[in-house]
Amino acid sequence: LAAACGATPVVVEAPAQIPGPAYHAAAALVANGTAGLAYAGVETLLRLGVERREAEAALGALLRTVAGHIERLGLPAALTGPVVRGDADTVAAHRAALARSAPEALPAYDAIVPTILRCAREAGLGDAQCEAIEAALRAPVRGG
C-alpha cells in the first residue's frame, strides 16, 4: 500500500520496550508537523502580501528541496539556515519579525528551534554558538 502511494515502506521489528504507536508518531510528527509549519509559513507570507497559491507553491518547492537533501545527505548534513551556522543575531531578528508580522507563528518558531539546535549540535555547532542561540530564544522579543 505504501509503495502504491509513492511512499517508501519501512519494515521494522519493534523491540519490546518500544510501543508500536511510536513508529506512527514519528511519521505523524514529520508529515503533520511539516504541514503545520508550512501553514504557519503561508500565513506569514499572506500577511506580507503574497498570494496564497504563490506562497504555497514557493514553500512546497522549498519542502521538496529539503526532502531531497534529507534523502541524499541524511541528517544532520541536510540542515541549513541560521541555527546550524550559529547565527544568533538572525534568530533574534526572525523572532522580532514574526512578533511584528505574524505573532501567531512565533510560538511555532520558538518551539522548533531547540530541535533544530540539537541537530546543529550533531552537525558540529560549538557550545558557544549553541548558547548564543539559546539566549536569543530566551530573550524578550524586540520590536514585537
Short mmCIF file of N, CA, C and O in Angstrom, two decimals:
data_model
loop_
_atom_site.label_atom_id
_atom_site.label_comp_id
_atom_site.label_asym_id
_atom_site.label_seq_id
_atom_site.Cartn_x
_atom_site.Cartn_y
_atom_site.Cartn_z
N LEU A 1 0.83 -1.20 0.00
CA LEU A 1 0.00 0.00 0.00
C LEU A 1 0.87 1.25 0.00
O LEU A 1 0.61 2.20 -0.74
N ALA A 2 1.92 1.24 0.83
CA ALA A 2 2.80 2.42 0.89
C ALA A 2 3.43 2.68 -0.47
O ALA A 2 3.47 3.82 -0.94
N ALA A 3 3.95 1.64 -1.11
CA ALA A 3 4.60 1.80 -2.41
C ALA A 3 3.61 2.31 -3.45
O ALA A 3 3.96 3.15 -4.28
N ALA A 4 2.37 1.84 -3.41
CA ALA A 4 1.35 2.29 -4.35
C ALA A 4 1.05 3.78 -4.20
O ALA A 4 0.67 4.45 -5.15
N CYS A 5 1.27 4.31 -3.00
CA CYS A 5 1.04 5.74 -2.73
C CYS A 5 2.28 6.57 -3.00
O CYS A 5 2.28 7.77 -2.76
N GLY A 6 3.37 5.93 -3.43
CA GLY A 6 4.61 6.66 -3.67
C GLY A 6 5.49 6.78 -2.45
O GLY A 6 6.52 7.44 -2.48
N ALA A 7 5.11 6.13 -1.36
CA ALA A 7 5.91 6.16 -0.13
C ALA A 7 6.92 5.03 -0.15
O ALA A 7 6.81 4.08 -0.92
N THR A 8 7.90 5.15 0.70
CA THR A 8 8.89 4.09 0.85
C THR A 8 8.54 3.28 2.08
O THR A 8 8.63 3.79 3.20
N PRO A 9 8.12 2.04 1.89
CA PRO A 9 7.76 1.25 3.07
C PRO A 9 8.99 0.90 3.89
O PRO A 9 10.07 0.66 3.35
N VAL A 10 8.81 0.92 5.19
CA VAL A 10 9.88 0.55 6.12
C VAL A 10 9.31 -0.54 7.02
O VAL A 10 8.29 -0.35 7.68
N VAL A 11 9.95 -1.69 6.99
CA VAL A 11 9.51 -2.80 7.83
C VAL A 11 10.54 -2.93 8.94
O VAL A 11 11.73 -3.12 8.69
N VAL A 12 10.06 -2.79 10.17
CA VAL A 12 10.94 -2.82 11.33
C VAL A 12 10.34 -3.76 12.36
O VAL A 12 9.14 -3.72 12.63
N GLU A 13 11.17 -4.58 12.92
CA GLU A 13 10.75 -5.43 14.03
C GLU A 13 10.90 -4.58 15.29
O GLU A 13 12.01 -4.19 15.66
N ALA A 14 9.79 -4.24 15.90
CA ALA A 14 9.81 -3.34 17.06
C ALA A 14 10.35 -4.05 18.30
O ALA A 14 9.86 -5.11 18.65
N PRO A 15 11.37 -3.45 18.94
CA PRO A 15 11.82 -4.01 20.22
C PRO A 15 10.67 -3.97 21.23
O PRO A 15 9.83 -3.07 21.17
N ALA A 16 10.65 -4.89 22.13
CA ALA A 16 9.56 -4.99 23.10
C ALA A 16 9.38 -3.71 23.90
O ALA A 16 8.26 -3.36 24.27
N GLN A 17 10.48 -2.99 24.17
CA GLN A 17 10.37 -1.80 25.01
C GLN A 17 9.85 -0.57 24.25
O GLN A 17 9.58 0.45 24.85
N ILE A 18 9.73 -0.67 22.92
CA ILE A 18 9.24 0.46 22.13
C ILE A 18 7.84 0.13 21.62
O ILE A 18 7.67 -0.82 20.86
N PRO A 19 6.87 0.91 22.04
CA PRO A 19 5.49 0.63 21.59
C PRO A 19 5.32 0.92 20.10
O PRO A 19 5.93 1.84 19.56
N GLY A 20 4.51 0.10 19.45
CA GLY A 20 4.23 0.27 18.03
C GLY A 20 3.77 1.67 17.66
O GLY A 20 4.18 2.19 16.62
N PRO A 21 2.92 2.32 18.46
CA PRO A 21 2.49 3.67 18.11
C PRO A 21 3.63 4.69 18.00
O PRO A 21 3.47 5.72 17.36
N ALA A 22 4.80 4.40 18.56
CA ALA A 22 5.92 5.33 18.46
C ALA A 22 6.38 5.47 17.00
O ALA A 22 6.79 6.56 16.58
N TYR A 23 6.31 4.39 16.23
CA TYR A 23 6.67 4.48 14.81
C TYR A 23 5.69 5.38 14.08
O TYR A 23 6.09 6.21 13.26
N HIS A 24 4.43 5.20 14.34
CA HIS A 24 3.41 6.04 13.71
C HIS A 24 3.57 7.48 14.17
O HIS A 24 3.43 8.41 13.38
N ALA A 25 3.87 7.68 15.44
CA ALA A 25 4.07 9.04 15.96
C ALA A 25 5.22 9.74 15.24
O ALA A 25 5.13 10.94 14.94
N ALA A 26 6.31 9.02 14.96
CA ALA A 26 7.43 9.61 14.24
C ALA A 26 6.99 10.08 12.86
O ALA A 26 7.32 11.19 12.43
N ALA A 27 6.24 9.25 12.17
CA ALA A 27 5.76 9.62 10.84
C ALA A 27 4.76 10.77 10.91
O ALA A 27 4.82 11.71 10.10
N ALA A 28 3.86 10.73 11.87
CA ALA A 28 2.87 11.80 12.02
C ALA A 28 3.54 13.12 12.40
O ALA A 28 3.14 14.19 11.92
N LEU A 29 4.57 13.03 13.25
CA LEU A 29 5.30 14.24 13.63
C LEU A 29 5.90 14.92 12.40
O LEU A 29 5.77 16.12 12.21
N VAL A 30 6.53 14.13 11.54
CA VAL A 30 7.15 14.70 10.35
C VAL A 30 6.09 15.18 9.35
O VAL A 30 6.13 16.32 8.89
N ALA A 31 5.14 14.32 9.01
CA ALA A 31 4.15 14.68 8.00
C ALA A 31 3.24 15.81 8.46
O ALA A 31 3.12 16.84 7.79
N ASN A 32 2.62 15.63 9.60
CA ASN A 32 1.68 16.65 10.08
C ASN A 32 2.40 17.87 10.62
O ASN A 32 1.93 19.00 10.48
N GLY A 33 3.56 17.64 11.24
CA GLY A 33 4.34 18.77 11.73
C GLY A 33 4.81 19.65 10.59
O GLY A 33 4.76 20.88 10.68
N THR A 34 5.24 19.03 9.51
CA THR A 34 5.67 19.79 8.34
C THR A 34 4.51 20.57 7.74
O THR A 34 4.66 21.75 7.40
N ALA A 35 3.36 19.93 7.64
CA ALA A 35 2.18 20.63 7.11
C ALA A 35 1.79 21.79 8.02
O ALA A 35 1.44 22.87 7.54
N GLY A 36 1.87 21.58 9.33
CA GLY A 36 1.55 22.65 10.27
C GLY A 36 2.53 23.81 10.17
O GLY A 36 2.13 24.99 10.19
N LEU A 37 3.83 23.50 10.05
CA LEU A 37 4.82 24.57 9.89
C LEU A 37 4.63 25.28 8.55
O LEU A 37 4.77 26.51 8.47
N ALA A 38 4.30 24.53 7.50
CA ALA A 38 4.03 25.16 6.21
C ALA A 38 2.81 26.08 6.31
O ALA A 38 2.82 27.18 5.73
N TYR A 39 1.81 25.67 7.05
CA TYR A 39 0.62 26.51 7.26
C TYR A 39 1.02 27.82 7.92
O TYR A 39 0.59 28.91 7.49
N ALA A 40 1.86 27.75 8.96
CA ALA A 40 2.32 28.96 9.64
C ALA A 40 3.14 29.83 8.68
O ALA A 40 3.02 31.06 8.69
N GLY A 41 3.96 29.19 7.84
CA GLY A 41 4.73 29.95 6.86
C GLY A 41 3.85 30.63 5.83
O GLY A 41 4.07 31.80 5.49
N VAL A 42 2.85 29.91 5.35
CA VAL A 42 1.92 30.51 4.38
C VAL A 42 1.18 31.67 5.02
O VAL A 42 1.06 32.75 4.42
N GLU A 43 0.69 31.49 6.25
CA GLU A 43 0.01 32.59 6.94
C GLU A 43 0.90 33.82 7.05
O GLU A 43 0.45 34.95 6.87
N THR A 44 2.16 33.59 7.36
CA THR A 44 3.11 34.70 7.48
C THR A 44 3.26 35.41 6.14
O THR A 44 3.21 36.65 6.08
N LEU A 45 3.44 34.64 5.07
CA LEU A 45 3.59 35.25 3.75
C LEU A 45 2.32 35.98 3.31
O LEU A 45 2.40 37.04 2.67
N LEU A 46 1.15 35.44 3.66
CA LEU A 46 -0.10 36.12 3.34
C LEU A 46 -0.15 37.49 3.99
O LEU A 46 -0.57 38.48 3.36
N ARG A 47 0.27 37.57 5.23
CA ARG A 47 0.28 38.86 5.93
C ARG A 47 1.25 39.85 5.30
O ARG A 47 1.12 41.05 5.49
N LEU A 48 2.23 39.33 4.58
CA LEU A 48 3.21 40.20 3.91
C LEU A 48 2.77 40.54 2.49
O LEU A 48 3.51 41.19 1.75
N GLY A 49 1.57 40.08 2.09
CA GLY A 49 1.03 40.44 0.79
C GLY A 49 1.23 39.43 -0.32
O GLY A 49 0.87 39.68 -1.47
N VAL A 50 1.79 38.26 -0.01
CA VAL A 50 1.97 37.23 -1.02
C VAL A 50 0.64 36.51 -1.22
O VAL A 50 -0.08 36.24 -0.25
N GLU A 51 0.30 36.22 -2.46
CA GLU A 51 -0.93 35.48 -2.75
C GLU A 51 -0.80 34.05 -2.23
O GLU A 51 0.28 33.46 -2.26
N ARG A 52 -1.92 33.47 -1.78
CA ARG A 52 -1.91 32.13 -1.18
C ARG A 52 -1.25 31.08 -2.07
O ARG A 52 -0.37 30.36 -1.64
N ARG A 53 -1.69 30.95 -3.32
CA ARG A 53 -1.13 29.90 -4.19
C ARG A 53 0.35 30.12 -4.45
O ARG A 53 1.12 29.19 -4.55
N GLU A 54 0.75 31.39 -4.55
CA GLU A 54 2.16 31.71 -4.74
C GLU A 54 2.96 31.29 -3.51
O GLU A 54 4.05 30.71 -3.62
N ALA A 55 2.43 31.57 -2.32
CA ALA A 55 3.10 31.19 -1.07
C ALA A 55 3.18 29.67 -0.95
O ALA A 55 4.23 29.12 -0.60
N GLU A 56 2.08 28.99 -1.26
CA GLU A 56 2.06 27.53 -1.17
C GLU A 56 3.03 26.91 -2.16
O GLU A 56 3.75 25.95 -1.83
N ALA A 57 3.07 27.45 -3.38
CA ALA A 57 3.99 26.91 -4.39
C ALA A 57 5.44 27.13 -3.97
O ALA A 57 6.28 26.23 -4.12
N ALA A 58 5.75 28.30 -3.46
CA ALA A 58 7.13 28.60 -3.05
C ALA A 58 7.56 27.71 -1.89
O ALA A 58 8.65 27.12 -1.91
N LEU A 59 6.70 27.58 -0.89
CA LEU A 59 7.06 26.75 0.26
C LEU A 59 7.05 25.27 -0.10
O LEU A 59 7.86 24.49 0.42
N GLY A 60 6.16 24.87 -0.99
CA GLY A 60 6.16 23.48 -1.46
C GLY A 60 7.46 23.13 -2.16
O GLY A 60 8.04 22.06 -1.94
N ALA A 61 7.97 24.04 -2.98
CA ALA A 61 9.25 23.81 -3.66
C ALA A 61 10.38 23.72 -2.65
O ALA A 61 11.27 22.88 -2.77
N LEU A 62 10.34 24.59 -1.65
CA LEU A 62 11.36 24.54 -0.59
C LEU A 62 11.31 23.20 0.15
O LEU A 62 12.35 22.58 0.40
N LEU A 63 10.11 22.73 0.45
CA LEU A 63 9.97 21.46 1.15
C LEU A 63 10.48 20.28 0.30
O LEU A 63 11.08 19.35 0.83
N ARG A 64 10.24 20.33 -1.02
CA ARG A 64 10.77 19.28 -1.89
C ARG A 64 12.30 19.27 -1.85
O ARG A 64 12.92 18.21 -1.82
N THR A 65 12.89 20.44 -1.83
CA THR A 65 14.35 20.54 -1.76
C THR A 65 14.86 19.96 -0.45
O THR A 65 15.82 19.18 -0.44
N VAL A 66 14.22 20.31 0.64
CA VAL A 66 14.63 19.79 1.95
C VAL A 66 14.49 18.27 1.98
O VAL A 66 15.40 17.57 2.42
N ALA A 67 13.36 17.76 1.50
CA ALA A 67 13.15 16.31 1.48
C ALA A 67 14.23 15.62 0.66
O ALA A 67 14.77 14.58 1.07
N GLY A 68 14.57 16.18 -0.48
CA GLY A 68 15.61 15.60 -1.31
C GLY A 68 16.96 15.60 -0.61
O GLY A 68 17.71 14.63 -0.68
N HIS A 69 17.27 16.68 0.09
CA HIS A 69 18.53 16.75 0.83
C HIS A 69 18.57 15.71 1.95
O HIS A 69 19.62 15.08 2.17
N ILE A 70 17.46 15.53 2.62
CA ILE A 70 17.41 14.53 3.69
C ILE A 70 17.63 13.14 3.11
O ILE A 70 18.40 12.34 3.65
N GLU A 71 16.98 12.86 1.98
CA GLU A 71 17.17 11.55 1.33
C GLU A 71 18.61 11.34 0.87
O GLU A 71 19.18 10.28 1.07
N ARG A 72 19.19 12.36 0.24
CA ARG A 72 20.53 12.22 -0.33
C ARG A 72 21.65 12.34 0.70
O ARG A 72 22.61 11.58 0.67
N LEU A 73 21.53 13.31 1.58
CA LEU A 73 22.62 13.63 2.50
C LEU A 73 22.43 13.06 3.89
O LEU A 73 23.40 12.88 4.62
N GLY A 74 21.17 12.84 4.28
CA GLY A 74 20.87 12.43 5.65
C GLY A 74 20.94 13.62 6.60
O GLY A 74 21.21 14.74 6.20
N LEU A 75 20.68 13.32 7.84
CA LEU A 75 20.75 14.35 8.88
C LEU A 75 21.93 14.04 9.78
O LEU A 75 22.22 12.88 10.02
N PRO A 76 22.63 15.02 10.22
CA PRO A 76 22.36 16.45 10.19
C PRO A 76 22.87 17.18 8.95
O PRO A 76 22.69 18.39 8.84
N ALA A 77 23.48 16.47 7.98
CA ALA A 77 24.09 17.15 6.83
C ALA A 77 23.08 17.98 6.03
O ALA A 77 23.46 18.98 5.42
N ALA A 78 21.82 17.59 6.03
CA ALA A 78 20.81 18.31 5.25
C ALA A 78 20.39 19.62 5.90
O ALA A 78 19.73 20.44 5.25
N LEU A 79 20.76 19.84 7.14
CA LEU A 79 20.33 21.05 7.86
C LEU A 79 21.04 22.27 7.30
O LEU A 79 22.25 22.28 7.12
N THR A 80 20.27 23.31 7.04
CA THR A 80 20.80 24.60 6.59
C THR A 80 20.15 25.69 7.44
O THR A 80 19.23 25.43 8.20
N GLY A 81 20.62 26.90 7.29
CA GLY A 81 19.98 28.03 7.94
C GLY A 81 20.78 28.62 9.08
O GLY A 81 21.90 28.19 9.38
N PRO A 82 20.20 29.61 9.73
CA PRO A 82 20.95 30.37 10.73
C PRO A 82 21.34 29.57 11.97
O PRO A 82 22.38 29.84 12.55
N VAL A 83 20.55 28.59 12.36
CA VAL A 83 20.88 27.84 13.56
C VAL A 83 22.14 27.02 13.35
O VAL A 83 23.07 27.09 14.16
N VAL A 84 22.21 26.27 12.27
CA VAL A 84 23.39 25.43 12.02
C VAL A 84 24.63 26.29 11.74
O VAL A 84 25.75 25.85 11.96
N ARG A 85 24.42 27.54 11.29
CA ARG A 85 25.54 28.46 11.11
C ARG A 85 25.93 29.14 12.42
O ARG A 85 26.93 29.84 12.46
N GLY A 86 25.10 28.96 13.46
CA GLY A 86 25.39 29.61 14.74
C GLY A 86 25.08 31.09 14.74
O GLY A 86 25.63 31.86 15.53
N ASP A 87 24.16 31.51 13.90
CA ASP A 87 23.84 32.93 13.71
C ASP A 87 22.70 33.36 14.65
O ASP A 87 21.54 33.46 14.24
N ALA A 88 23.06 33.63 15.89
CA ALA A 88 22.07 34.02 16.90
C ALA A 88 21.40 35.35 16.56
O ALA A 88 20.22 35.56 16.88
N ASP A 89 22.13 36.27 15.91
CA ASP A 89 21.54 37.56 15.54
C ASP A 89 20.39 37.38 14.56
O ASP A 89 19.35 38.05 14.68
N THR A 90 20.53 36.45 13.62
CA THR A 90 19.44 36.20 12.68
C THR A 90 18.26 35.53 13.37
O THR A 90 17.10 35.86 13.08
N VAL A 91 18.53 34.63 14.30
CA VAL A 91 17.45 34.01 15.07
C VAL A 91 16.68 35.10 15.82
O VAL A 91 15.44 35.13 15.80
N ALA A 92 17.39 36.03 16.45
CA ALA A 92 16.73 37.13 17.16
C ALA A 92 15.93 38.00 16.18
O ALA A 92 14.80 38.42 16.48
N ALA A 93 16.50 38.26 15.00
CA ALA A 93 15.79 39.07 14.00
C ALA A 93 14.55 38.36 13.49
O ALA A 93 13.50 39.00 13.28
N HIS A 94 14.63 37.03 13.31
CA HIS A 94 13.46 36.26 12.90
C HIS A 94 12.35 36.40 13.94
O HIS A 94 11.18 36.61 13.59
N ARG A 95 12.72 36.25 15.20
CA ARG A 95 11.72 36.32 16.27
C ARG A 95 11.06 37.69 16.30
O ARG A 95 9.84 37.80 16.45
N ALA A 96 11.85 38.75 16.14
CA ALA A 96 11.29 40.10 16.14
C ALA A 96 10.37 40.32 14.94
O ALA A 96 9.28 40.90 15.08
N ALA A 97 10.79 39.83 13.77
CA ALA A 97 9.97 39.98 12.57
C ALA A 97 8.65 39.24 12.70
O ALA A 97 7.59 39.75 12.31
N LEU A 98 8.71 38.03 13.24
CA LEU A 98 7.47 37.28 13.44
C LEU A 98 6.57 37.95 14.46
O LEU A 98 5.35 37.99 14.28
N ALA A 99 7.14 38.48 15.53
CA ALA A 99 6.34 39.17 16.54
C ALA A 99 5.58 40.35 15.92
O ALA A 99 4.43 40.61 16.28
N ARG A 100 6.22 41.03 14.99
CA ARG A 100 5.59 42.18 14.33
C ARG A 100 4.59 41.74 13.26
O ARG A 100 3.51 42.29 13.15
N SER A 101 5.00 40.77 12.42
CA SER A 101 4.24 40.46 11.21
C SER A 101 3.25 39.31 11.35
O SER A 101 2.22 39.31 10.69
N ALA A 102 3.61 38.31 12.14
CA ALA A 102 2.78 37.11 12.27
C ALA A 102 2.96 36.53 13.66
O ALA A 102 3.57 35.47 13.82
N PRO A 103 2.45 37.22 14.68
CA PRO A 103 2.71 36.79 16.06
C PRO A 103 2.23 35.38 16.38
O PRO A 103 2.81 34.72 17.25
N GLU A 104 1.25 34.87 15.65
CA GLU A 104 0.78 33.51 15.90
C GLU A 104 1.80 32.47 15.45
O GLU A 104 1.75 31.32 15.88
N ALA A 105 2.76 32.85 14.60
CA ALA A 105 3.79 31.93 14.14
C ALA A 105 4.99 31.88 15.10
O ALA A 105 5.77 30.91 15.06
N LEU A 106 5.14 32.88 15.95
CA LEU A 106 6.29 32.92 16.85
C LEU A 106 6.36 31.72 17.79
O LEU A 106 7.45 31.15 17.96
N PRO A 107 5.26 31.27 18.39
CA PRO A 107 5.38 30.08 19.25
C PRO A 107 5.87 28.84 18.50
O PRO A 107 6.62 28.04 19.06
N ALA A 108 5.48 28.68 17.24
CA ALA A 108 5.96 27.54 16.45
C ALA A 108 7.46 27.66 16.21
O ALA A 108 8.20 26.68 16.34
N TYR A 109 7.92 28.86 15.89
CA TYR A 109 9.34 29.09 15.69
C TYR A 109 10.11 28.77 16.96
O TYR A 109 11.10 28.03 16.94
N ASP A 110 9.64 29.33 18.07
CA ASP A 110 10.32 29.11 19.35
C ASP A 110 10.29 27.64 19.77
O ASP A 110 11.21 27.16 20.44
N ALA A 111 9.26 26.92 19.37
CA ALA A 111 9.14 25.51 19.75
C ALA A 111 10.06 24.62 18.92
O ALA A 111 10.59 23.63 19.43
N ILE A 112 10.30 24.95 17.65
CA ILE A 112 11.09 24.08 16.79
C ILE A 112 12.58 24.36 16.85
O ILE A 112 13.40 23.47 16.62
N VAL A 113 12.97 25.58 17.18
CA VAL A 113 14.40 25.91 17.18
C VAL A 113 15.21 25.02 18.12
O VAL A 113 16.32 24.60 17.75
N PRO A 114 14.73 24.66 19.32
CA PRO A 114 15.54 23.76 20.14
C PRO A 114 15.83 22.41 19.47
O PRO A 114 16.92 21.85 19.63
N THR A 115 14.89 21.90 18.70
CA THR A 115 15.12 20.65 17.97
C THR A 115 16.13 20.88 16.84
O THR A 115 17.02 20.05 16.62
N ILE A 116 15.99 22.00 16.14
CA ILE A 116 16.97 22.33 15.10
C ILE A 116 18.35 22.47 15.73
O ILE A 116 19.35 22.01 15.17
N LEU A 117 18.40 23.06 16.91
CA LEU A 117 19.68 23.25 17.61
C LEU A 117 20.32 21.91 17.98
O LEU A 117 21.53 21.74 17.85
N ARG A 118 19.52 20.93 18.40
CA ARG A 118 20.07 19.60 18.68
C ARG A 118 20.69 18.99 17.42
O ARG A 118 21.76 18.39 17.47
N CYS A 119 20.01 19.16 16.30
CA CYS A 119 20.53 18.66 15.03
C CYS A 119 21.82 19.41 14.67
O CYS A 119 22.80 18.80 14.23
N ALA A 120 21.85 20.72 14.88
CA ALA A 120 23.03 21.52 14.58
C ALA A 120 24.21 21.12 15.45
O ALA A 120 25.35 21.09 14.99
N ARG A 121 23.93 20.80 16.71
CA ARG A 121 24.99 20.31 17.61
C ARG A 121 25.61 19.04 17.04
O ARG A 121 26.82 18.87 17.04
N GLU A 122 24.76 18.15 16.58
CA GLU A 122 25.23 16.91 15.98
C GLU A 122 26.05 17.18 14.72
O GLU A 122 26.99 16.45 14.40
N ALA A 123 25.73 18.28 14.03
CA ALA A 123 26.47 18.67 12.83
C ALA A 123 27.80 19.33 13.18
O ALA A 123 28.60 19.61 12.29
N GLY A 124 28.02 19.61 14.47
CA GLY A 124 29.30 20.17 14.89
C GLY A 124 29.25 21.59 15.39
O GLY A 124 30.31 22.20 15.63
N LEU A 125 28.06 22.16 15.55
CA LEU A 125 27.97 23.53 16.07
C LEU A 125 28.55 23.57 17.49
O LEU A 125 28.23 22.72 18.32
N GLY A 126 29.39 24.55 17.75
CA GLY A 126 30.08 24.65 19.02
C GLY A 126 29.20 25.10 20.17
O GLY A 126 28.13 25.69 19.97
N ASP A 127 29.69 24.85 21.37
CA ASP A 127 28.94 25.20 22.58
C ASP A 127 28.62 26.69 22.68
O ASP A 127 27.50 27.06 23.04
N ALA A 128 29.59 27.54 22.37
CA ALA A 128 29.36 28.98 22.49
C ALA A 128 28.26 29.44 21.54
O ALA A 128 27.41 30.26 21.91
N GLN A 129 28.26 28.91 20.32
CA GLN A 129 27.22 29.28 19.36
C GLN A 129 25.86 28.75 19.79
O GLN A 129 24.84 29.43 19.66
N CYS A 130 25.84 27.54 20.33
CA CYS A 130 24.58 26.97 20.83
C CYS A 130 24.04 27.82 21.97
O CYS A 130 22.84 28.12 22.01
N GLU A 131 24.91 28.21 22.86
CA GLU A 131 24.48 29.04 23.99
C GLU A 131 23.96 30.39 23.52
O GLU A 131 22.98 30.91 24.07
N ALA A 132 24.57 30.97 22.50
CA ALA A 132 24.09 32.25 21.97
C ALA A 132 22.69 32.10 21.36
O ALA A 132 21.84 32.98 21.55
N ILE A 133 22.45 31.01 20.67
CA ILE A 133 21.12 30.79 20.10
C ILE A 133 20.10 30.55 21.21
O ILE A 133 18.99 31.08 21.16
N GLU A 134 20.47 29.76 22.21
CA GLU A 134 19.57 29.54 23.35
C GLU A 134 19.24 30.87 24.03
O GLU A 134 18.10 31.12 24.42
N ALA A 135 20.23 31.74 24.17
CA ALA A 135 20.00 33.06 24.78
C ALA A 135 19.06 33.90 23.91
O ALA A 135 18.18 34.60 24.43
N ALA A 136 19.22 33.82 22.58
CA ALA A 136 18.33 34.55 21.69
C ALA A 136 16.88 34.07 21.83
O ALA A 136 15.95 34.87 21.75
N LEU A 137 16.71 32.77 22.09
CA LEU A 137 15.35 32.24 22.29
C LEU A 137 14.75 32.67 23.62
O LEU A 137 13.54 32.84 23.73
N ARG A 138 15.59 32.84 24.63
CA ARG A 138 15.10 33.25 25.96
C ARG A 138 14.83 34.75 26.04
O ARG A 138 14.09 35.19 26.91
N ALA A 139 15.48 35.51 25.19
CA ALA A 139 15.41 36.98 25.27
C ALA A 139 14.01 37.47 24.94
O ALA A 139 13.32 36.89 24.08
N PRO A 140 13.60 38.54 25.62
CA PRO A 140 12.34 39.16 25.22
C PRO A 140 12.43 39.58 23.76
O PRO A 140 13.50 39.98 23.28
N VAL A 141 11.34 39.46 23.06
CA VAL A 141 11.33 39.79 21.63
C VAL A 141 11.33 41.30 21.48
O VAL A 141 10.46 41.97 22.01
N ARG A 142 12.32 41.80 20.76
CA ARG A 142 12.40 43.23 20.47
C ARG A 142 11.64 43.51 19.19
O ARG A 142 11.70 42.74 18.24
N GLY A 143 10.93 44.60 19.21
CA GLY A 143 10.20 45.00 18.01
C GLY A 143 8.83 44.36 17.90
O GLY A 143 8.16 44.53 16.92
N GLY A 144 8.43 43.61 18.94
CA GLY A 144 7.16 42.93 18.86
C GLY A 144 6.01 43.71 19.36
O GLY A 144 6.01 44.81 19.75
#
